[in-house]
């Protein structure tokens, strides 16, 4: 078939996927399958409505059996059932919610042919329009901007975790559409990796994991050898690794109950895992974790209890660093007493931990995934991360009985079976902003009948906007440009993250139109009121919000496209598999479960799937056949299915009927423990995605220049020699205090705001969902569900605050009204309130008054982690708290960040 | 005949609220502008979207930073054999042969006193339908062998830690487990004989005393610590942080003696509704 003929045929047959999933009859309901950010589910449907949603019980008659691990004379095998996170268990309430965008809407006083009234965004209200009217307006605006300024003048970016599904999700349908239309992509900072990316990567590589470690086969290793696990900024019962619900809960139960493994927690917050498992809890003051890691290293150095042989052959720059730890170079020995003064943790207990650690087989659970952790998203995130790697190295990580392992990955499922994750590009084949280029794009597109949609604007040579500076870039004053170093999600080579950018990029026009997919930034990005200030700026001519719910910053859009949830469209996915920058992370699960995501119900109201919206708009723009290739969602899913290893086991038609597949355990799989190859000086043998051959010598060693763990980073040293000296990211792993520390003089309470438990970023919160009824998520006072702040009784008493009081948390950046929970979950001087609430509800003027939605990120600094590391640092923040008197606290707009703003 | 029970192990509840979410998923009416949506159960009225917690997970913090802990207690209707609501509701409340206590929507209509009669606070009043409501142990699902294969209530099915389990057995088996001290009724003093029973209830109802033993400024492992009080005598060795923690203590006076390799310390403490962090004991 010729190209023209193919496209004509495609245009004729473009479909919308109206048909619903059939599922299995269960009494008077039908049981369908779907999946989510919190696990795969059975969905019971009756009369076109969802009646219930449950975890999946596996069926021994048809599903592959589970694995068994033998360790210390015991046998361990997991339950034959998947787990779900609470925001999945309550998902039905988000599908059927009055907060849904039910119809296409246009702001009443936004006239694309006349006055656009940007000052009224968030104020003037909406009128319902038809989809045809919406597509007409959009096509006209897109073509106007494109012909006036060029395609890079449309800025777009999605929320991090919008929905689930490898075809309909953002790396797939969204990128395919946007790349064909043309846009500047707002690059995401790696908001879960941060310190590992900007710091850890310079110490041990792992750029393809943004600095996080591999975790292969560590469950068996831990079950065989672990005597103690130190959880540091790690709360697996909250984050479940990522996307893996409570799959690993049973693993910790085996270790604690069957094997007597001791568990110590270091976190300013007495987190849910500490409460469930902890033999001991250390609560360092915010921003001081690395004082503890230095004191532990000091203890090992002075008592000679580290692995000297390993360090001699596996570390670079260790001796110079050790002299610094001992105080020989700066006059300050990093003793336990010194660490007590910095962190508030008793010196005797730090020393006791250091001694026990050296004596026992200890695994370091640094973060919740294998990497991550709130401490990496902080002013000391770079040095905390390097401290974790330093401690792991000093105890010979990779040997049996020592590793960095967060107890959330490492199950012995089959890593040879190929099924890609959501970040492997799906139907986009975008090899730049997704991981499509690793394997999948070459299996997905035959180059004859089906083609990828690569990007051509957000390339290293094209236009970029960093997500944390969207407000500054979109409102850039005339005669100015914005400059910065670094890109978050880039992992080809270590120095890629040091690349210098400017906006507008040379030869490019600035952005005039903003299309956001989801509306999460006020809750998830720092100094959130900046985003509101941006929406009121006349530089921004058109704001499009493609969103399922009317929440967050959606209220500031000119045009609202009502999208639907993944329960109202077709898709396909695997439990917890998001690889991409977390390769093979289905090893978090007890079973590899691949789900058909049935279209369970018709989209609510006039909402449509993102794919469907793109199809129709692409048709209007004259690029429909190139976008959809004549295929509806199910046809794309079939093409996707056939590009995986699934057809080896099951015909697509059978998969459509059964709805899910459990990947069998592969008895012939070679077990390869993470970093064992490194410890033993062998060629790397794990199924990991890196390092690339050119980053190693003979496949041995780490990705760093020296192939060793670099206590003095060669990549940062080279950068420094080029003149890029960064006081908060020195070449040597150093005790650097977070810059935010200065604010403590004015605001005495250190606030910790890690990723939340009862929502996944903004997914699950707000939306009038069931999660609002969880006592530890929000509490109702009067007519409003308030977000919670946790404080110690000592601090509460000093301020006349009692449990249940509404309080105003504030600093120079703004005010947030919260519900006070008083107790002992934080030490005096520290408060805790999760980031990422979905609601932004100003009490007075939008952007200029207190928010009672609960966006504590309004109070967190928007400043980059360090001069050349453009990550976020919300977990070092200082505030004051007082009883709320009901005022709106009109304080005016916040300041924009001026660092990096230079004359054009 | 065999009776139905829910067993809740306080040790394993970590407040995820999947139980509450499963309950709301099953029973709530999701009334939105496009029309009401709710599951069709046992021809009863739906639960309001918000406000009811037919299984309510309540927290109790014990101790003082940094020797503190938290217990979470999931409280559904206790499906009592001597149910106070049955006395208050007359024939509006029935107890099935398998032990499940149900409120009849028609007979209970308008009876707010019924909601107030439960000493566990487990009956809620639905203002919209003017009816008291509560946990049904998912009777309609347990009875539906074809439509609901898991064969257990939604809260139990959603629980990821094994804190909630569903048991069908002869009453004698449960009585033996109560007699052995493995299981206990919450607020047993009420004599309600619930069919919801708890393991490790002391984590919520009783208290601990804890301290760190230091010798020459360092945490001392292996110190012999003994506590004596009325009905309670126990010996522990301190862990590598020098810590002991005597738990499950009733209110009263206790004598604690510590022997750290010959260095001795004696003290008396009084537990009165709260757990105690004695700080560091320096020897």
PDB file of N, CA, C and O in Angstrom, chain A residues 626-680:
ATOM      1  N   UNK A 626      -2.014  10.853  10.130  1.00  0.00           N
ATOM      2  CA  UNK A 626      -0.634  10.653  10.590  1.00  0.00           C
ATOM      3  C   UNK A 626      -0.649  10.317  12.080  1.00  0.00           C
ATOM      4  O   UNK A 626       0.127   9.485  12.549  1.00  0.00           O
ATOM      5  N   UNK A 627      -1.564  10.946  12.791  1.00  0.00           N
ATOM      6  CA  UNK A 627      -1.639  10.678  14.227  1.00  0.00           C
ATOM      7  C   UNK A 627      -2.178   9.280  14.518  1.00  0.00           C
ATOM      8  O   UNK A 627      -1.534   8.480  15.184  1.00  0.00           O
ATOM      9  N   UNK A 628      -3.376   8.988  14.003  1.00  0.00           N
ATOM     10  CA  UNK A 628      -4.016   7.732  14.444  1.00  0.00           C
ATOM     11  C   UNK A 628      -3.774   6.561  13.498  1.00  0.00           C
ATOM     12  O   UNK A 628      -4.037   5.425  13.861  1.00  0.00           O
ATOM     13  N   UNK A 629      -3.285   6.842  12.295  1.00  0.00           N
ATOM     14  CA  UNK A 629      -3.008   5.783  11.323  1.00  0.00           C
ATOM     15  C   UNK A 629      -4.223   4.892  11.097  1.00  0.00           C
ATOM     16  O   UNK A 629      -4.100   3.695  10.801  1.00  0.00           O
ATOM     17  N   UNK A 630      -5.386   5.484  11.300  1.00  0.00           N
ATOM     18  CA  UNK A 630      -6.617   4.730  11.072  1.00  0.00           C
ATOM     19  C   UNK A 630      -6.946   3.731  12.147  1.00  0.00           C
ATOM     20  O   UNK A 630      -7.825   2.893  11.992  1.00  0.00           O
ATOM     21  N   UNK A 631      -6.234   3.796  13.243  1.00  0.00           N
ATOM     22  CA  UNK A 631      -6.444   2.789  14.293  1.00  0.00           C
ATOM     23  C   UNK A 631      -7.153   3.413  15.497  1.00  0.00           C
ATOM     24  O   UNK A 631      -6.821   4.524  15.903  1.00  0.00           O
ATOM     25  N   UNK A 632      -8.061   2.678  16.060  1.00  0.00           N
ATOM     26  CA  UNK A 632      -8.659   3.120  17.319  1.00  0.00           C
ATOM     27  C   UNK A 632      -7.796   2.598  18.475  1.00  0.00           C
ATOM     28  O   UNK A 632      -6.754   1.959  18.260  1.00  0.00           O
ATOM     29  N   UNK A 633      -8.226   2.887  19.689  1.00  0.00           N
ATOM     30  CA  UNK A 633      -7.410   2.515  20.851  1.00  0.00           C
ATOM     31  C   UNK A 633      -7.122   1.018  20.894  1.00  0.00           C
ATOM     32  O   UNK A 633      -6.012   0.579  21.147  1.00  0.00           O
ATOM     33  N   UNK A 634      -8.168   0.219  20.606  1.00  0.00           N
ATOM     34  CA  UNK A 634      -7.981  -1.237  20.678  1.00  0.00           C
ATOM     35  C   UNK A 634      -6.994  -1.729  19.623  1.00  0.00           C
ATOM     36  O   UNK A 634      -6.196  -2.631  19.882  1.00  0.00           O
ATOM     37  N   UNK A 635      -7.033  -1.112  18.448  1.00  0.00           N
ATOM     38  CA  UNK A 635      -6.110  -1.534  17.395  1.00  0.00           C
ATOM     39  C   UNK A 635      -4.671  -1.163  17.769  1.00  0.00           C
ATOM     40  O   UNK A 635      -3.731  -1.919  17.509  1.00  0.00           O
ATOM     41  N   UNK A 636      -4.487  -0.013  18.389  1.00  0.00           N
ATOM     42  CA  UNK A 636      -3.149   0.357  18.877  1.00  0.00           C
ATOM     43  C   UNK A 636      -2.695  -0.611  19.973  1.00  0.00           C
ATOM     44  O   UNK A 636      -1.538  -1.002  20.052  1.00  0.00           O
ATOM     45  N   UNK A 637      -3.652  -0.991  20.820  1.00  0.00           N
ATOM     46  CA  UNK A 637      -3.310  -1.917  21.908  1.00  0.00           C
ATOM     47  C   UNK A 637      -2.868  -3.266  21.330  1.00  0.00           C
ATOM     48  O   UNK A 637      -1.911  -3.881  21.799  1.00  0.00           O
ATOM     49  N   UNK A 638      -3.556  -3.694  20.263  1.00  0.00           N
ATOM     50  CA  UNK A 638      -3.176  -4.964  19.636  1.00  0.00           C
ATOM     51  C   UNK A 638      -1.777  -4.864  19.034  1.00  0.00           C
ATOM     52  O   UNK A 638      -0.952  -5.782  19.170  1.00  0.00           O
ATOM     53  N   UNK A 639      -1.478  -3.727  18.393  1.00  0.00           N
ATOM     54  CA  UNK A 639      -0.141  -3.537  17.817  1.00  0.00           C
ATOM     55  C   UNK A 639       0.908  -3.548  18.937  1.00  0.00           C
ATOM     56  O   UNK A 639       1.987  -4.133  18.809  1.00  0.00           O
ATOM     57  N   UNK A 640       0.552  -2.899  20.042  1.00  0.00           N
ATOM     58  CA  UNK A 640       1.445  -2.837  21.197  1.00  0.00           C
ATOM     59  C   UNK A 640       1.687  -4.248  21.749  1.00  0.00           C
ATOM     60  O   UNK A 640       2.824  -4.663  21.989  1.00  0.00           O
ATOM     61  N   UNK A 641       0.592  -4.967  21.914  1.00  0.00           N
ATOM     62  CA  UNK A 641       0.641  -6.336  22.447  1.00  0.00           C
ATOM     63  C   UNK A 641       1.585  -7.199  21.625  1.00  0.00           C
ATOM     64  O   UNK A 641       2.425  -7.926  22.158  1.00  0.00           O
ATOM     65  N   UNK A 642       1.453  -7.066  20.306  1.00  0.00           N
ATOM     66  CA  UNK A 642       2.254  -7.913  19.422  1.00  0.00           C
ATOM     67  C   UNK A 642       3.730  -7.514  19.398  1.00  0.00           C
ATOM     68  O   UNK A 642       4.561  -8.255  18.893  1.00  0.00           O
ATOM     69  N   UNK A 643       4.044  -6.331  19.949  1.00  0.00           N
ATOM     70  CA  UNK A 643       5.438  -5.895  20.020  1.00  0.00           C
ATOM     71  C   UNK A 643       6.109  -6.354  21.316  1.00  0.00           C
ATOM     72  O   UNK A 643       7.284  -6.098  21.544  1.00  0.00           O
ATOM     73  N   UNK A 644       5.334  -7.012  22.183  1.00  0.00           N
ATOM     74  CA  UNK A 644       5.879  -7.513  23.449  1.00  0.00           C
ATOM     75  C   UNK A 644       6.076  -9.029  23.351  1.00  0.00           C
ATOM     76  O   UNK A 644       5.832  -9.620  22.305  1.00  0.00           O
ATOM     77  N   UNK A 645       6.455  -9.647  24.438  1.00  0.00           N
ATOM     78  CA  UNK A 645       6.588 -11.116  24.455  1.00  0.00           C
ATOM     79  C   UNK A 645       5.259 -11.823  24.731  1.00  0.00           C
ATOM     80  O   UNK A 645       5.217 -13.054  24.830  1.00  0.00           O
ATOM     81  N   UNK A 646       4.175 -11.051  24.890  1.00  0.00           N
ATOM     82  CA  UNK A 646       2.882 -11.674  25.205  1.00  0.00           C
ATOM     83  C   UNK A 646       2.430 -12.731  24.203  1.00  0.00           C
ATOM     84  O   UNK A 646       1.928 -13.786  24.612  1.00  0.00           O
ATOM     85  N   UNK A 647       2.576 -12.478  22.886  1.00  0.00           N
ATOM     86  CA  UNK A 647       2.054 -13.489  21.938  1.00  0.00           C
ATOM     87  C   UNK A 647       2.713 -14.854  22.094  1.00  0.00           C
ATOM     88  O   UNK A 647       2.171 -15.849  21.620  1.00  0.00           O
ATOM     89  N   UNK A 648       3.855 -14.932  22.747  1.00  0.00           N
ATOM     90  CA  UNK A 648       4.479 -16.240  22.985  1.00  0.00           C
ATOM     91  C   UNK A 648       3.597 -17.116  23.868  1.00  0.00           C
ATOM     92  O   UNK A 648       3.719 -18.337  23.881  1.00  0.00           O
ATOM     93  N   UNK A 649       2.762 -16.458  24.681  1.00  0.00           N
ATOM     94  CA  UNK A 649       1.954 -17.208  25.642  1.00  0.00           C
ATOM     95  C   UNK A 649       0.457 -17.203  25.340  1.00  0.00           C
ATOM     96  O   UNK A 649      -0.268 -18.084  25.770  1.00  0.00           O
ATOM     97  N   UNK A 650      -0.017 -16.162  24.666  1.00  0.00           N
ATOM     98  CA  UNK A 650      -1.465 -15.982  24.603  1.00  0.00           C
ATOM     99  C   UNK A 650      -1.820 -15.209  23.335  1.00  0.00           C
ATOM    100  O   UNK A 650      -1.134 -14.248  22.990  1.00  0.00           O
ATOM    101  N   UNK A 651      -2.894 -15.640  22.679  1.00  0.00           N
ATOM    102  CA  UNK A 651      -3.392 -14.871  21.535  1.00  0.00           C
ATOM    103  C   UNK A 651      -4.085 -13.613  22.055  1.00  0.00           C
ATOM    104  O   UNK A 651      -4.700 -13.636  23.124  1.00  0.00           O
ATOM    105  N   UNK A 652      -4.026 -12.573  21.253  1.00  0.00           N
ATOM    106  CA  UNK A 652      -4.632 -11.309  21.686  1.00  0.00           C
ATOM    107  C   UNK A 652      -6.113 -11.492  22.002  1.00  0.00           C
ATOM    108  O   UNK A 652      -6.612 -10.941  22.992  1.00  0.00           O
ATOM    109  N   UNK A 653      -6.812 -12.254  21.174  1.00  0.00           N
ATOM    110  CA  UNK A 653      -8.247 -12.454  21.417  1.00  0.00           C
ATOM    111  C   UNK A 653      -8.507 -13.126  22.766  1.00  0.00           C
ATOM    112  O   UNK A 653      -9.474 -12.809  23.463  1.00  0.00           O
ATOM    113  N   UNK A 654      -7.624 -14.061  23.117  1.00  0.00           N
ATOM    114  CA  UNK A 654      -7.788 -14.723  24.421  1.00  0.00           C
ATOM    115  C   UNK A 654      -7.495 -13.751  25.565  1.00  0.00           C
ATOM    116  O   UNK A 654      -8.138 -13.801  26.617  1.00  0.00           O
ATOM    117  N   UNK A 655      -6.513 -12.888  25.328  1.00  0.00           N
ATOM    118  CA  UNK A 655      -6.183 -11.867  26.329  1.00  0.00           C
ATOM    119  C   UNK A 655      -7.382 -10.928  26.528  1.00  0.00           C
ATOM    120  O   UNK A 655      -7.711 -10.555  27.661  1.00  0.00           O
ATOM    121  N   UNK A 656      -8.042 -10.563  25.433  1.00  0.00           N
ATOM    122  CA  UNK A 656      -9.229  -9.702  25.534  1.00  0.00           C
ATOM    123  C   UNK A 656     -10.300 -10.371  26.388  1.00  0.00           C
ATOM    124  O   UNK A 656     -11.010  -9.712  27.143  1.00  0.00           O
ATOM    125  N   UNK A 657     -10.395 -11.686  26.274  1.00  0.00           N
ATOM    126  CA  UNK A 657     -11.431 -12.399  27.034  1.00  0.00           C
ATOM    127  C   UNK A 657     -11.042 -12.538  28.498  1.00  0.00           C
ATOM    128  O   UNK A 657     -11.832 -12.299  29.391  1.00  0.00           O
ATOM    129  N   UNK A 658      -9.802 -12.942  28.744  1.00  0.00           N
ATOM    130  CA  UNK A 658      -9.401 -13.211  30.128  1.00  0.00           C
ATOM    131  C   UNK A 658      -9.107 -11.922  30.900  1.00  0.00           C
ATOM    132  O   UNK A 658      -9.399 -11.812  32.085  1.00  0.00           O
ATOM    133  N   UNK A 659      -8.485 -10.977  30.232  1.00  0.00           N
ATOM    134  CA  UNK A 659      -8.306  -9.663  30.849  1.00  0.00           C
ATOM    135  C   UNK A 659      -6.987  -9.453  31.551  1.00  0.00           C
ATOM    136  O   UNK A 659      -6.644  -8.325  31.884  1.00  0.00           O
ATOM    137  N   UNK A 660      -6.249 -10.533  31.832  1.00  0.00           N
ATOM    138  CA  UNK A 660      -4.956 -10.343  32.494  1.00  0.00           C
ATOM    139  C   UNK A 660      -4.098 -11.572  32.260  1.00  0.00           C
ATOM    140  O   UNK A 660      -4.574 -12.616  31.802  1.00  0.00           O
ATOM    141  N   UNK A 661      -2.829 -11.429  32.588  1.00  0.00           N
ATOM    142  CA  UNK A 661      -1.892 -12.542  32.413  1.00  0.00           C
ATOM    143  C   UNK A 661      -0.837 -12.467  33.507  1.00  0.00           C
ATOM    144  O   UNK A 661      -0.328 -11.390  33.818  1.00  0.00           O
ATOM    145  N   UNK A 662      -0.546 -13.627  34.111  1.00  0.00           N
ATOM    146  CA  UNK A 662       0.514 -13.697  35.109  1.00  0.00           C
ATOM    147  C   UNK A 662       1.735 -14.331  34.449  1.00  0.00           C
ATOM    148  O   UNK A 662       1.665 -15.474  33.972  1.00  0.00           O
ATOM    149  N   UNK A 663       2.834 -13.592  34.395  1.00  0.00           N
ATOM    150  CA  UNK A 663       4.038 -14.092  33.731  1.00  0.00           C
ATOM    151  C   UNK A 663       4.618 -15.242  34.561  1.00  0.00           C
ATOM    152  O   UNK A 663       4.850 -15.080  35.770  1.00  0.00           O
ATOM    153  N   UNK A 664       4.828 -16.403  33.929  1.00  0.00           N
ATOM    154  CA  UNK A 664       5.328 -17.547  34.704  1.00  0.00           C
ATOM    155  C   UNK A 664       6.732 -17.295  35.263  1.00  0.00           C
ATOM    156  O   UNK A 664       7.517 -16.544  34.685  1.00  0.00           O
ATOM    157  N   UNK A 665       7.006 -17.936  36.374  1.00  0.00           N
ATOM    158  CA  UNK A 665       8.358 -17.890  36.935  1.00  0.00           C
ATOM    159  C   UNK A 665       9.285 -18.648  35.983  1.00  0.00           C
ATOM    160  O   UNK A 665       8.928 -19.705  35.465  1.00  0.00           O
ATOM    161  N   UNK A 666      10.443 -18.086  35.721  1.00  0.00           N
ATOM    162  CA  UNK A 666      11.402 -18.693  34.798  1.00  0.00           C
ATOM    163  C   UNK A 666      12.475 -19.415  35.615  1.00  0.00           C
ATOM    164  O   UNK A 666      13.362 -18.789  36.188  1.00  0.00           O
ATOM    165  N   UNK A 667      12.349 -20.730  35.661  1.00  0.00           N
ATOM    166  CA  UNK A 667      13.270 -21.509  36.512  1.00  0.00           C
ATOM    167  C   UNK A 667      14.703 -21.460  35.986  1.00  0.00           C
ATOM    168  O   UNK A 667      15.652 -21.719  36.714  1.00  0.00           O
ATOM    169  N   UNK A 668      14.842 -21.144  34.698  1.00  0.00           N
ATOM    170  CA  UNK A 668      16.190 -21.108  34.103  1.00  0.00           C
ATOM    171  C   UNK A 668      16.865 -19.751  34.222  1.00  0.00           C
ATOM    172  O   UNK A 668      18.004 -19.588  33.801  1.00  0.00           O
ATOM    173  N   UNK A 669      16.140 -18.772  34.780  1.00  0.00           N
ATOM    174  CA  UNK A 669      16.713 -17.438  34.888  1.00  0.00           C
ATOM    175  C   UNK A 669      17.933 -17.466  35.804  1.00  0.00           C
ATOM    176  O   UNK A 669      17.914 -18.056  36.875  1.00  0.00           O
ATOM    177  N   UNK A 670      19.003 -16.797  35.347  1.00  0.00           N
ATOM    178  CA  UNK A 670      20.204 -16.731  36.168  1.00  0.00           C
ATOM    179  C   UNK A 670      20.005 -15.643  37.232  1.00  0.00           C
ATOM    180  O   UNK A 670      19.650 -14.519  36.911  1.00  0.00           O
ATOM    181  N   UNK A 671      20.205 -16.000  38.489  1.00  0.00           N
ATOM    182  CA  UNK A 671      20.051 -15.004  39.552  1.00  0.00           C
ATOM    183  C   UNK A 671      21.289 -14.127  39.607  1.00  0.00           C
ATOM    184  O   UNK A 671      22.418 -14.645  39.669  1.00  0.00           O
ATOM    185  N   UNK A 672      21.078 -12.824  39.579  1.00  0.00           N
ATOM    186  CA  UNK A 672      22.216 -11.891  39.578  1.00  0.00           C
ATOM    187  C   UNK A 672      21.942 -10.798  40.601  1.00  0.00           C
ATOM    188  O   UNK A 672      21.082  -9.949  40.409  1.00  0.00           O
ATOM    189  N   UNK A 673      22.659 -10.832  41.709  1.00  0.00           N
ATOM    190  CA  UNK A 673      22.427  -9.885  42.787  1.00  0.00           C
ATOM    191  C   UNK A 673      23.031  -8.525  42.426  1.00  0.00           C
ATOM    192  O   UNK A 673      24.162  -8.459  41.924  1.00  0.00           O
ATOM    193  N   UNK A 674      22.263  -7.471  42.707  1.00  0.00           N
ATOM    194  CA  UNK A 674      22.710  -6.102  42.426  1.00  0.00           C
ATOM    195  C   UNK A 674      24.091  -5.841  43.020  1.00  0.00           C
ATOM    196  O   UNK A 674      24.349  -6.175  44.191  1.00  0.00           O
ATOM    197  N   UNK A 675      24.975  -5.283  42.226  1.00  0.00           N
ATOM    198  CA  UNK A 675      26.315  -4.838  42.637  1.00  0.00           C
ATOM    199  C   UNK A 675      27.244  -5.968  43.090  1.00  0.00           C
ATOM    200  O   UNK A 675      28.393  -5.702  43.456  1.00  0.00           O
ATOM    201  N   UNK A 676      26.794  -7.235  43.045  1.00  0.00           N
ATOM    202  CA  UNK A 676      27.682  -8.339  43.397  1.00  0.00           C
ATOM    203  C   UNK A 676      28.869  -8.367  42.416  1.00  0.00           C
ATOM    204  O   UNK A 676      30.014  -8.551  42.794  1.00  0.00           O
ATOM    205  N   UNK A 677      28.552  -8.140  41.129  1.00  0.00           N
ATOM    206  CA  UNK A 677      29.578  -8.088  40.083  1.00  0.00           C
ATOM    207  C   UNK A 677      30.617  -7.013  40.401  1.00  0.00           C
ATOM    208  O   UNK A 677      31.806  -7.199  40.179  1.00  0.00           O
ATOM    209  N   UNK A 678      30.151  -5.890  40.924  1.00  0.00           N
ATOM    210  CA  UNK A 678      31.071  -4.785  41.237  1.00  0.00           C
ATOM    211  C   UNK A 678      31.948  -5.156  42.428  1.00  0.00           C
ATOM    212  O   UNK A 678      33.167  -4.984  42.414  1.00  0.00           O
ATOM    213  N   UNK A 679      31.301  -5.712  43.459  1.00  0.00           N
ATOM    214  CA  UNK A 679      32.049  -6.100  44.651  1.00  0.00           C
ATOM    215  C   UNK A 679      33.121  -7.122  44.306  1.00  0.00           C
ATOM    216  O   UNK A 679      34.231  -7.087  44.842  1.00  0.00           O
ATOM    217  N   UNK A 680      32.770  -8.021  43.385  1.00  0.00           N
ATOM    218  CA  UNK A 680      33.694  -9.108  43.045  1.00  0.00           C
ATOM    219  C   UNK A 680      34.587  -8.779  41.853  1.00  0.00           C
ATOM    220  O   UNK A 680      35.338  -9.643  41.384  1.00  0.00           O
TER     221      UNK A 680
END
